Short mmCIF file of C-alpha atoms in Angstrom, two decimals:
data_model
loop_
_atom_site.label_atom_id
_atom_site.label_comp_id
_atom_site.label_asym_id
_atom_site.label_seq_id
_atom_site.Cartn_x
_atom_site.Cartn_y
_atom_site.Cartn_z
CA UNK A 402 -51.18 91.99 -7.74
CA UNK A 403 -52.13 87.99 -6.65
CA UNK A 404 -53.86 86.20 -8.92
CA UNK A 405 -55.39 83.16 -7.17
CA UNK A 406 -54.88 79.60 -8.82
CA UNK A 407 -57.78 77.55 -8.35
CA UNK A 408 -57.13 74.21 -6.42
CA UNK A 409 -57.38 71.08 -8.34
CA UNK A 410 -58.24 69.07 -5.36
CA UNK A 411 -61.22 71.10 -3.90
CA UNK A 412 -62.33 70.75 -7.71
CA UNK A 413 -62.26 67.60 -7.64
CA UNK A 414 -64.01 67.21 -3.94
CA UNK A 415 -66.76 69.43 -5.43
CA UNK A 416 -67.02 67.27 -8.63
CA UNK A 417 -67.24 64.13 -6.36
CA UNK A 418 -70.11 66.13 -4.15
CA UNK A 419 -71.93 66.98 -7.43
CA UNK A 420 -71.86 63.67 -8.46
CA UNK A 421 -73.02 61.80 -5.09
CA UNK A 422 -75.93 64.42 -4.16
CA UNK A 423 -77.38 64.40 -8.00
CA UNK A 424 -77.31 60.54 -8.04
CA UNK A 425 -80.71 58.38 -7.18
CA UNK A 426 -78.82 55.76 -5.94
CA UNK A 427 -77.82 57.72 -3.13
CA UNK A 428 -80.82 58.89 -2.41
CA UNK A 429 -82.76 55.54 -2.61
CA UNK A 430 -79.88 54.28 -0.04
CA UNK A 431 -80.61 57.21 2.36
CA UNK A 432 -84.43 56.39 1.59
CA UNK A 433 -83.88 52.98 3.53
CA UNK A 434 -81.70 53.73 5.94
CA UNK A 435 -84.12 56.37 7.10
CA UNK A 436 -87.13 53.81 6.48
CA UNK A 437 -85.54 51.42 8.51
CA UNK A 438 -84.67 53.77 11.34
CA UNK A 439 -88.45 54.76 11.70
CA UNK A 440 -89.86 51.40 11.13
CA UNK A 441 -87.65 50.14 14.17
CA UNK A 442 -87.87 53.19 16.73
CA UNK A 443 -91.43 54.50 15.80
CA UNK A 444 -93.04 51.29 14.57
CA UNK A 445 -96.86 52.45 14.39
CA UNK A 446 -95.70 55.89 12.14
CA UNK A 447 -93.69 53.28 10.03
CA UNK A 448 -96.92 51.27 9.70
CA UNK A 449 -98.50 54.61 8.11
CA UNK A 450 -96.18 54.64 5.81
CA UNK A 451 -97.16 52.41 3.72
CA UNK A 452 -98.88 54.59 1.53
CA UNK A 453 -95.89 56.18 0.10
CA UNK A 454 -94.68 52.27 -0.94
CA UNK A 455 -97.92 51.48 -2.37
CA UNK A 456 -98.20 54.42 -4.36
CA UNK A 457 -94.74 54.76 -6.34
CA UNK A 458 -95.55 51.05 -7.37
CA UNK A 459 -99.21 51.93 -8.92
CA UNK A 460 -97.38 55.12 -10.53
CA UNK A 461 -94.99 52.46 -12.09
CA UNK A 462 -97.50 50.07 -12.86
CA UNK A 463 -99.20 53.06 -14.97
CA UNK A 464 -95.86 53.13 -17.33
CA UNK A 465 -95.61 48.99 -17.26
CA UNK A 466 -98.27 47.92 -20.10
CA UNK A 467 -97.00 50.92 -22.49
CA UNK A 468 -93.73 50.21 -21.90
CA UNK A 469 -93.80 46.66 -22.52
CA UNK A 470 -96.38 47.15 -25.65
CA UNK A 471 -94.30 50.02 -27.50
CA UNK A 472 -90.89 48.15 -26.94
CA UNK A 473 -92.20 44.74 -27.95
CA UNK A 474 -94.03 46.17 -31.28
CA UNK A 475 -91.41 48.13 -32.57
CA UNK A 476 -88.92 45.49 -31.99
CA UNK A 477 -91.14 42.70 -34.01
CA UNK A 478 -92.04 45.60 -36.80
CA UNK A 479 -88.16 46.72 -36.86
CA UNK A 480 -86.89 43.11 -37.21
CA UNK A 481 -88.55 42.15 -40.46
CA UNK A 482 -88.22 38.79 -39.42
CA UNK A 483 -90.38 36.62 -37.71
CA UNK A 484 -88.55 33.40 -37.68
CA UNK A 485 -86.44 35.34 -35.31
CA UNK A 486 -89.31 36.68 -33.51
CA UNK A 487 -90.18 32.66 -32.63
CA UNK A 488 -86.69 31.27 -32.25
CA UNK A 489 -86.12 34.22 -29.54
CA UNK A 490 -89.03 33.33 -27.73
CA UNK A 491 -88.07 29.42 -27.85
CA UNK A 492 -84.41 30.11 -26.66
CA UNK A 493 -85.78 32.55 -24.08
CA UNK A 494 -88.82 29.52 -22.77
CA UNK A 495 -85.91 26.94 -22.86
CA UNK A 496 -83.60 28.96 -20.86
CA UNK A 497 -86.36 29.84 -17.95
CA UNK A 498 -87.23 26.14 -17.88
CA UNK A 499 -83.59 25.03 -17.68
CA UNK A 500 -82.43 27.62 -15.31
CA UNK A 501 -85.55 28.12 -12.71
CA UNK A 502 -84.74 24.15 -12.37
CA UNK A 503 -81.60 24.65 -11.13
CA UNK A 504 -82.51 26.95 -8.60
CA UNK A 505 -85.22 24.61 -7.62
CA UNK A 506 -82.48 22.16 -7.28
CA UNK A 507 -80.22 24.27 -5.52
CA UNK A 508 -82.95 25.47 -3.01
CA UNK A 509 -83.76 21.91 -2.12
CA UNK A 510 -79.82 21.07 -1.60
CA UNK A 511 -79.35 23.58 0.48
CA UNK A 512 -82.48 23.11 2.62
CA UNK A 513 -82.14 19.12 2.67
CA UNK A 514 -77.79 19.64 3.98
CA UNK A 515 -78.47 22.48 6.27
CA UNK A 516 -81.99 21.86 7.81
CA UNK A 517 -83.29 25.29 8.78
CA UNK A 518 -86.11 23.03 9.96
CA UNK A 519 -84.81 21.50 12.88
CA UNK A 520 -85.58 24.05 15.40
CA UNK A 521 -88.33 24.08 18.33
CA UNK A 522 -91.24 25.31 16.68
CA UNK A 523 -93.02 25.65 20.13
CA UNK A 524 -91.22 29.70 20.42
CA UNK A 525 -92.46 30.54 16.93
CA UNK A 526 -94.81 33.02 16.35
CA UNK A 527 -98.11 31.77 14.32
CA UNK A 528 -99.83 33.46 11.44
CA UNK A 529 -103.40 33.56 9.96
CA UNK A 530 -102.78 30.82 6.64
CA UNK A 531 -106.47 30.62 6.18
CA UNK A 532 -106.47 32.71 3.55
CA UNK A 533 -104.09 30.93 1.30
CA UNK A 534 -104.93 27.32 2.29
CA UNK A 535 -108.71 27.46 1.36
CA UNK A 536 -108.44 26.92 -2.17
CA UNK A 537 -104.90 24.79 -1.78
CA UNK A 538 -106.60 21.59 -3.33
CA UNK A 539 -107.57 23.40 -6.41
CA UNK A 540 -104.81 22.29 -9.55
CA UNK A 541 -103.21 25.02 -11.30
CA UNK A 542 -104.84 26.40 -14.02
CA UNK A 543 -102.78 28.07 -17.15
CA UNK A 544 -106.20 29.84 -18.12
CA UNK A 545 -105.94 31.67 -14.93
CA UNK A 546 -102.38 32.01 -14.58
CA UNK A 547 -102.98 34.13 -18.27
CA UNK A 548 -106.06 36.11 -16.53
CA UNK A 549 -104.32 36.96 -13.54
CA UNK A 550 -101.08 38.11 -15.38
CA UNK A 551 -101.30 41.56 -16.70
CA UNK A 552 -98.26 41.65 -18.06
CA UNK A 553 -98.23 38.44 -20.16
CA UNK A 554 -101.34 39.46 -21.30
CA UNK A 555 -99.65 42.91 -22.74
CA UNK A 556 -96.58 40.72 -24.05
CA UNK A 557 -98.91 38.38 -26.19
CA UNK A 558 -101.40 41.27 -27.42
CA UNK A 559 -98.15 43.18 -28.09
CA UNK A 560 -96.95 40.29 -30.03
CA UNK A 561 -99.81 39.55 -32.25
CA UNK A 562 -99.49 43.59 -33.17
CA UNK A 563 -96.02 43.73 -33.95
CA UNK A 564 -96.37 40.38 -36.08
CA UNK A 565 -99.64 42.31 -38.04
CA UNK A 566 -97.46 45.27 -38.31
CA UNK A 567 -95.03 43.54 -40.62
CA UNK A 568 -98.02 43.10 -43.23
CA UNK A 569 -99.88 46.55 -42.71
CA UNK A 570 -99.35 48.80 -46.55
CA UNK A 571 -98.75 52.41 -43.77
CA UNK A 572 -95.97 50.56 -41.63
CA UNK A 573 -93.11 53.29 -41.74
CA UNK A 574 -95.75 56.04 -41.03
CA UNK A 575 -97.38 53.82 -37.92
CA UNK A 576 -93.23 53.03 -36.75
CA UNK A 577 -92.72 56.76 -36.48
CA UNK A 578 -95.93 57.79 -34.96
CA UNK A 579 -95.35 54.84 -32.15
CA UNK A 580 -91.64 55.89 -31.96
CA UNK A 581 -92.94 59.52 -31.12
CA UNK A 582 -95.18 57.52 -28.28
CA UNK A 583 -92.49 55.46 -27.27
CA UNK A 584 -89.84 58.72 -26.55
CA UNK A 585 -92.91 60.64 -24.15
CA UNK A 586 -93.92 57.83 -22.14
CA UNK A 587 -89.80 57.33 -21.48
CA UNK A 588 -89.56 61.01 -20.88
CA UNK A 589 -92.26 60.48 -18.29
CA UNK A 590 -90.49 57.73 -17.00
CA UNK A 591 -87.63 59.46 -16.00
CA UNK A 592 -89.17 61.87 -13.90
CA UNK A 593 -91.41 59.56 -12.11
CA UNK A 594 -88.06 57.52 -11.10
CA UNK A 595 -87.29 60.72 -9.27
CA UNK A 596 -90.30 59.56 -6.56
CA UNK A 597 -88.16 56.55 -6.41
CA UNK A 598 -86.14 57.21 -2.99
CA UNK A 599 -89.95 58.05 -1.34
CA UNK A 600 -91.39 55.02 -2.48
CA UNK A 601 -88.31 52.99 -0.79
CA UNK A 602 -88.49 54.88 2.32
CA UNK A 603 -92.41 54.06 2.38
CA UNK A 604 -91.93 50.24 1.26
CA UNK A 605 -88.71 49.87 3.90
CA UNK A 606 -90.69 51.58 6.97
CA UNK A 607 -93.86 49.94 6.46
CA UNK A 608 -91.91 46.56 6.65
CA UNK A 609 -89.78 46.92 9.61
CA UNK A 610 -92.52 48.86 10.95
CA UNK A 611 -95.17 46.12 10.76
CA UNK A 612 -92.91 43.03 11.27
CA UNK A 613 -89.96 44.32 13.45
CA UNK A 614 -86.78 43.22 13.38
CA UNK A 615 -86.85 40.87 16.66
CA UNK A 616 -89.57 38.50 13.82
CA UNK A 617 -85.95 37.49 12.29
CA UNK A 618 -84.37 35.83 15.29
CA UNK A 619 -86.65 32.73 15.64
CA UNK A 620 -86.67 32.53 11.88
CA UNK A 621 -82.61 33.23 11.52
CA UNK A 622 -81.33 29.97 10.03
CA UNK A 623 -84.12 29.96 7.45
CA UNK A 624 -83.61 33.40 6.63
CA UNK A 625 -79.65 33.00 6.65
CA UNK A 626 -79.99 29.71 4.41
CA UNK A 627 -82.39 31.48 1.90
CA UNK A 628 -79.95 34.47 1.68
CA UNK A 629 -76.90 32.64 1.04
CA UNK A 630 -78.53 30.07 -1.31
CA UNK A 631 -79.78 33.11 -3.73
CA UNK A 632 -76.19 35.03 -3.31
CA UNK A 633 -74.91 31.31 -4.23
CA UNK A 634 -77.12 30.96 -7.08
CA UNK A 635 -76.13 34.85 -8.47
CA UNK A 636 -72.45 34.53 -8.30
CA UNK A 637 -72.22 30.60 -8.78
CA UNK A 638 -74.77 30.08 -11.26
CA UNK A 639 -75.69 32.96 -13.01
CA UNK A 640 -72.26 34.22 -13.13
CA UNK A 641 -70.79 31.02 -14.67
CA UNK A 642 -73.09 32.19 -16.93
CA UNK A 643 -72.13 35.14 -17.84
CA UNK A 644 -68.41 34.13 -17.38
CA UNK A 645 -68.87 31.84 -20.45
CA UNK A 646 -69.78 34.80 -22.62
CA UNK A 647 -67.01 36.92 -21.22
CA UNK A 648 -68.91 39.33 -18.80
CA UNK A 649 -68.37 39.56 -14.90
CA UNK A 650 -71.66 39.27 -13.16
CA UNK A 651 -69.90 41.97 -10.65
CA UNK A 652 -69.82 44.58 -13.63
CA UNK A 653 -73.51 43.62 -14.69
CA UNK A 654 -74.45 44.10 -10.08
CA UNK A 655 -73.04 47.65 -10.24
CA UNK A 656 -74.74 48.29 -14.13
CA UNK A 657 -77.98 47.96 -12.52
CA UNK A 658 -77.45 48.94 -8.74
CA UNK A 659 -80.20 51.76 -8.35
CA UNK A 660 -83.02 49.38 -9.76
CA UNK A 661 -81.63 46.50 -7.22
CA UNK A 662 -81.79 49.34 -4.40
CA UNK A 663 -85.58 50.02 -5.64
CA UNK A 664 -86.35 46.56 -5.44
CA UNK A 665 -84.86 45.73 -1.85
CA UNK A 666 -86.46 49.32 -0.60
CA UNK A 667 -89.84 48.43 -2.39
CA UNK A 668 -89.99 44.92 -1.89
CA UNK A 669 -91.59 44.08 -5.87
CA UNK A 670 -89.23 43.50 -8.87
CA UNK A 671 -91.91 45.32 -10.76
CA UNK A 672 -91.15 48.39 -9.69
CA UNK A 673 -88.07 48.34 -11.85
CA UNK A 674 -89.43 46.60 -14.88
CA UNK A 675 -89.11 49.99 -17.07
CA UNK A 676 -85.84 51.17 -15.89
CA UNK A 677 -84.37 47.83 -16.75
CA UNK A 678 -85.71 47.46 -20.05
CA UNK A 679 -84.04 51.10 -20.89
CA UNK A 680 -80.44 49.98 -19.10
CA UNK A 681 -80.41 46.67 -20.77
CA UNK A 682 -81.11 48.66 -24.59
CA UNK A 683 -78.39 51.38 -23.22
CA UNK A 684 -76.33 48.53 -22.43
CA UNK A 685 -76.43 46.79 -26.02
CA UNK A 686 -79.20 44.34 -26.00
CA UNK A 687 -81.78 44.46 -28.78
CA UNK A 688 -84.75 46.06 -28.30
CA UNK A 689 -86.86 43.13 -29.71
CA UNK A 690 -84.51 41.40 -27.18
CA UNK A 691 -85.71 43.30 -24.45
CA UNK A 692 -88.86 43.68 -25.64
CA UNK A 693 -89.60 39.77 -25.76
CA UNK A 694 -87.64 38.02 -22.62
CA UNK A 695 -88.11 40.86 -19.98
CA UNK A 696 -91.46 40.76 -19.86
CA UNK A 697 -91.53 36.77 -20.18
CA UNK A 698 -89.06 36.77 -17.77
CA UNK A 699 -91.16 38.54 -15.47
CA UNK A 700 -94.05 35.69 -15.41
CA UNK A 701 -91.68 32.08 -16.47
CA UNK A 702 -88.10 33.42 -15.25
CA UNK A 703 -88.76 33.73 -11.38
CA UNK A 704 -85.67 32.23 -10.33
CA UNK A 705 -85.68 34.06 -6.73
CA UNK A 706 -88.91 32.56 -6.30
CA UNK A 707 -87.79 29.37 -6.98
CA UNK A 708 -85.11 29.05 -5.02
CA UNK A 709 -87.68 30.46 -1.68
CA UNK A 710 -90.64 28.10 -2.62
CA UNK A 711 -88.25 24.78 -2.66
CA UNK A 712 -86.54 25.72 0.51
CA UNK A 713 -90.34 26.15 2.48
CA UNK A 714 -91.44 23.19 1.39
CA UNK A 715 -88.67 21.33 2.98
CA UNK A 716 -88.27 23.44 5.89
CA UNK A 717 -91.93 22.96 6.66
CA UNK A 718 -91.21 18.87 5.82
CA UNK A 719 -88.48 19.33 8.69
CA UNK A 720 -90.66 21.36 11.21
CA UNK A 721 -93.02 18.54 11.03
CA UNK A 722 -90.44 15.86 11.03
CA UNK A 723 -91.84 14.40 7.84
CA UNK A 724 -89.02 12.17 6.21
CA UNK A 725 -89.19 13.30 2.91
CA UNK A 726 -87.36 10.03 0.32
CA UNK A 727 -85.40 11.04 -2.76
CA UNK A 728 -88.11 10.00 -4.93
CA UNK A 729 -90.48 12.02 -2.90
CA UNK A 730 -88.21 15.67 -3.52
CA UNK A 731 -87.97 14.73 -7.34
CA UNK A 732 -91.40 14.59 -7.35
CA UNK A 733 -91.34 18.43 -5.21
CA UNK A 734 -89.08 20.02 -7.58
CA UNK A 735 -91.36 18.51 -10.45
CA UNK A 736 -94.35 20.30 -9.08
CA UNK A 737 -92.63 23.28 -7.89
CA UNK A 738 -91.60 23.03 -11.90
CA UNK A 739 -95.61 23.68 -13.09
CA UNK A 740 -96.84 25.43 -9.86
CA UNK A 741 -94.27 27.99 -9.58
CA UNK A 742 -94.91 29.54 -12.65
CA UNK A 743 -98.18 30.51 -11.08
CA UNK A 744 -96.35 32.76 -8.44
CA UNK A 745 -96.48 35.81 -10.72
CA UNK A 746 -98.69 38.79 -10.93
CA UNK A 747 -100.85 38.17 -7.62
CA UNK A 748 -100.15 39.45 -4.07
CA UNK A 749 -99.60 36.01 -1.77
CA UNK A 750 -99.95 33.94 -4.69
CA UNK A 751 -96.64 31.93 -3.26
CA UNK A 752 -98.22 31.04 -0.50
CA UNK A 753 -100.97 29.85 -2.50
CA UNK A 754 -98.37 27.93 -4.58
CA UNK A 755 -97.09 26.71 -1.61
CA UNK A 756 -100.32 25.48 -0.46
CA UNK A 757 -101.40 23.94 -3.48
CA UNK A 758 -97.85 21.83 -3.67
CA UNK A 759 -97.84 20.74 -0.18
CA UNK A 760 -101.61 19.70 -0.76
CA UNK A 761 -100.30 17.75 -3.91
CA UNK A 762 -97.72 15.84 -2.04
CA UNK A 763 -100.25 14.60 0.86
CA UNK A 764 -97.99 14.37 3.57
CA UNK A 765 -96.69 18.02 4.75
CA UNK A 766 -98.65 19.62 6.61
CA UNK A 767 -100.35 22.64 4.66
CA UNK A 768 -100.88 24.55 8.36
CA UNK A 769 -97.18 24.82 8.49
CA UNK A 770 -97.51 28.35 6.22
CA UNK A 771 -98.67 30.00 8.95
CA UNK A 772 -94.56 30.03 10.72
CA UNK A 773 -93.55 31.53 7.27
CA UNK A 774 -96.11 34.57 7.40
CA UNK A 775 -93.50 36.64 10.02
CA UNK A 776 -90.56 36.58 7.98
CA UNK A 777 -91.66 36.36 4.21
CA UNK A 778 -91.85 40.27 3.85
CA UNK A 779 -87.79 40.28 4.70
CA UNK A 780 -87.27 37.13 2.12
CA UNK A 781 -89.56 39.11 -0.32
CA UNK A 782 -86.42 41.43 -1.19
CA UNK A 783 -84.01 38.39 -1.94
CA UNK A 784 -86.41 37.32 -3.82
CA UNK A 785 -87.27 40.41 -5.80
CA UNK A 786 -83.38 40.85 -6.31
CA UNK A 787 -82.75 37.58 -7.19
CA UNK A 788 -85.45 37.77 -9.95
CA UNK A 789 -84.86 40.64 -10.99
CA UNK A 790 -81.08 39.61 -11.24
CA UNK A 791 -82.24 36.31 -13.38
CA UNK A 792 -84.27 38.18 -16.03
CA UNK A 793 -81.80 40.81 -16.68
CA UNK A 794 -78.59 37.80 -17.03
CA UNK A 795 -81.17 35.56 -19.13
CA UNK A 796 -81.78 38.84 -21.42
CA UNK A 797 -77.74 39.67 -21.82
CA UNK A 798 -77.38 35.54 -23.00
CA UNK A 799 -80.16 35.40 -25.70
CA UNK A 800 -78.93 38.53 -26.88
CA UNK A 801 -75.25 37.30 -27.27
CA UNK A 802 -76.06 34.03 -28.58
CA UNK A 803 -78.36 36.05 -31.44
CA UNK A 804 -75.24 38.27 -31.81
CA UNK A 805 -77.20 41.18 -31.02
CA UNK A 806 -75.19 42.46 -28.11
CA UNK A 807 -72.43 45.31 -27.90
CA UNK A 808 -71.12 45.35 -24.56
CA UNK A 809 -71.35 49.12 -23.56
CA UNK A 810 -69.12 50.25 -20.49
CA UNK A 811 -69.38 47.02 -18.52
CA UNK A 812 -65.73 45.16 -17.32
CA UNK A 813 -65.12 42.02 -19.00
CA UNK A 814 -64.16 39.27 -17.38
CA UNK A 815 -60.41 38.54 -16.11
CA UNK A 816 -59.21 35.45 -17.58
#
């Protein structure tokens, strides 16, 4: 009589093909592969697609304000201490300020030794500015900044709460019933990241779709000069960083890689705003960490942002052949420092930054947007990623430096 033995190997081959075809991000890889393919070869049923892009993101959006409410309130309430509460929130407005300067300072550097101006401008393709250079000469407002921002809005309402918590006689009973909250809206979460490999097929095909590849080629040495300048930034910068506190920024990449494929499939750092404030918790961080800098983060951290806004200002300078004196970039990146921090929370509002700066320095000119309009949907990802990078490195620090961190699974770095 044979008894078979089972085979270790084809155990392990299945094991390996359970684990691929059950992971989402596999499946948000395929998503823009495939999203790609049909933008390129069927560009007007790529177009259509749209839908499926715009969608996940309001589905997301739904979970955002909750979210960012229930994490922030519990944290404040669970603390018991609100001179923490304030010194997180000063390290975390003194870190964005410090480190969104840098990359304003590296995006210049790069821009003013490469030049990705100094083409012929006469083969470019034009775009339709209008609509962000009519109101360039109006000076940035905070008030609206705080209108327009939904989610600083939540953060400060959320704050107030979780500070009036602390003083309420039925706190416990209130922590438990939110707690309850807290676990269903998560639980509803997780299924709705399930829709997240449709939402990057519809964000990816709508873009190559409606833009095309051949947009890049004219474009190339900006594009190329953005992308390296934000990879230089990530590993350079932000993993100095991280080096310092004994993390490698390559362990804290491959932590978060299916919310960075969401965000270069949908094109909006948003989109994984939830899913990162759950990793970063599973990962160690505080909640009242998490709770306070992500969503901060989010409206004063946009260090992606930063890096793309200083670069088009001097790439329009050099289009233009406007000689821009040392003096004259100081005084870009010191704008760029105030006016930047209105690129959050409204569709084109960069290029209304954008216009609002150049109109402030009275010598670029403001028409030049319209050259950027082909090619800012493909820097939109680097930026997203870059961002998204930023906030989730600048939430790991203030955590560590309030010793509130307990490194869970991630490689540390080799000395």
């Amino acid at each position: 009589m044979n008894i078979s033995t089972p085979n270790p190997s084809l155990n392990t081959k299945k094991s390996l093909f359970k684990t691929i075809v059950t992971n989402l991000t596999f499946w948000v890889l395929i998503a823009i592969i495939f999203g790609i393919l049909l933008g390129h070869f069927s560009p007007e049923n790529g177009i259509k697609m749209e839908f499926l892009g715009k969608k996940f993101i309001q589905l997301i959006s739904i979970f955002i304000g909750p979210i960012i409410f229930l994490t922030i309130v519990l944290g404040i309430s669970g603390m018991g201490n609100l001179k923490k509460v304030g010194r997180i929130g000063v390290k975390a407005l003194a870190y964005f300020e410090v480190v969104s300067t840098v990359a304003l300072a590296i995006g210049v550097t790069v821009a003013y030794l490469f030049k990705p101006g100094k083409i012929d401008k006469s083969g470019l393709t034009f775009g339709d500015a209008s609509q962000y250079t009519k109101g360039a000469a109006e000076h940035f407002s905070w008030l609206k900044f705080f209108l327009s921002n939904f989610t600083l809005q939540v953060l400060l309402a959320a704050i107030v709460c979780g500070i009036a918590l602390n003083f309420y006689s039925k706190r416990e009973q209130t922590i438990l019933v939110l707690e309850r909250v807290s676990k269903v809206v998560f639980f509803g979460l997780k299924y709705v990241m399930y829709l997240a490999p449709i939402g990057a097929f519809g964000g990816m095909a709508y873009t190559i779709g409606k833009f095309g590849l051949a947009t890049l080629i004219p474009l190339g040495k900006l594009m190329l000069c953005v992308y390296l300048t934000m990879a230089l930034f990530v590993f350079l910068i932000l993993g100095s960083i991280l080096k310092y506190y004994k993390i490698s920024i390559f362990s804290i990449l491959k932590y978060i890689k299916e919310e960075l494929l969401l965000v270069l499939g949908t094109s909006s750092s948003e989109a994984a705003l939830p899913s990162i404030m759950v990793k970063l918790e599973k990962m160690g961080c505080s909640k009242s960490v998490v709770g306070l800098v992500i969503p901060t983060g989010y409206s004063f951290n946009l260090d992606g942002t930063s890096i793309y806004l200083s670069m088009s200002v001097l790439f329009i300078a050099q289009l233009y052949d406007v000689h821009l004196s040392f003096f004259e970039i100081l005084t870009v990146i010191g704008i760029l420092m105030i006016t930047s921090k209105g690129a959050a929370g409204v569709t084109g509002s960069g290029f209304i930054v954008l216009a609002s700066t150049l109109t402030a320095l009275h010598k670029i000119p403001v028409e030049g947007l319209a050259f950027l309009l082909g090619v800012d949907k493909f820097m939109s990802e680097a930026r997203a990623i870059t961002n998204l990078i930023g906030n989730t490195v600048a939430t790991i620090i203030i955590s560590k430096t309030e010793h509130d961190f307990t490194e869970l699974n991630l490689e540390p770095v080799s000395e």
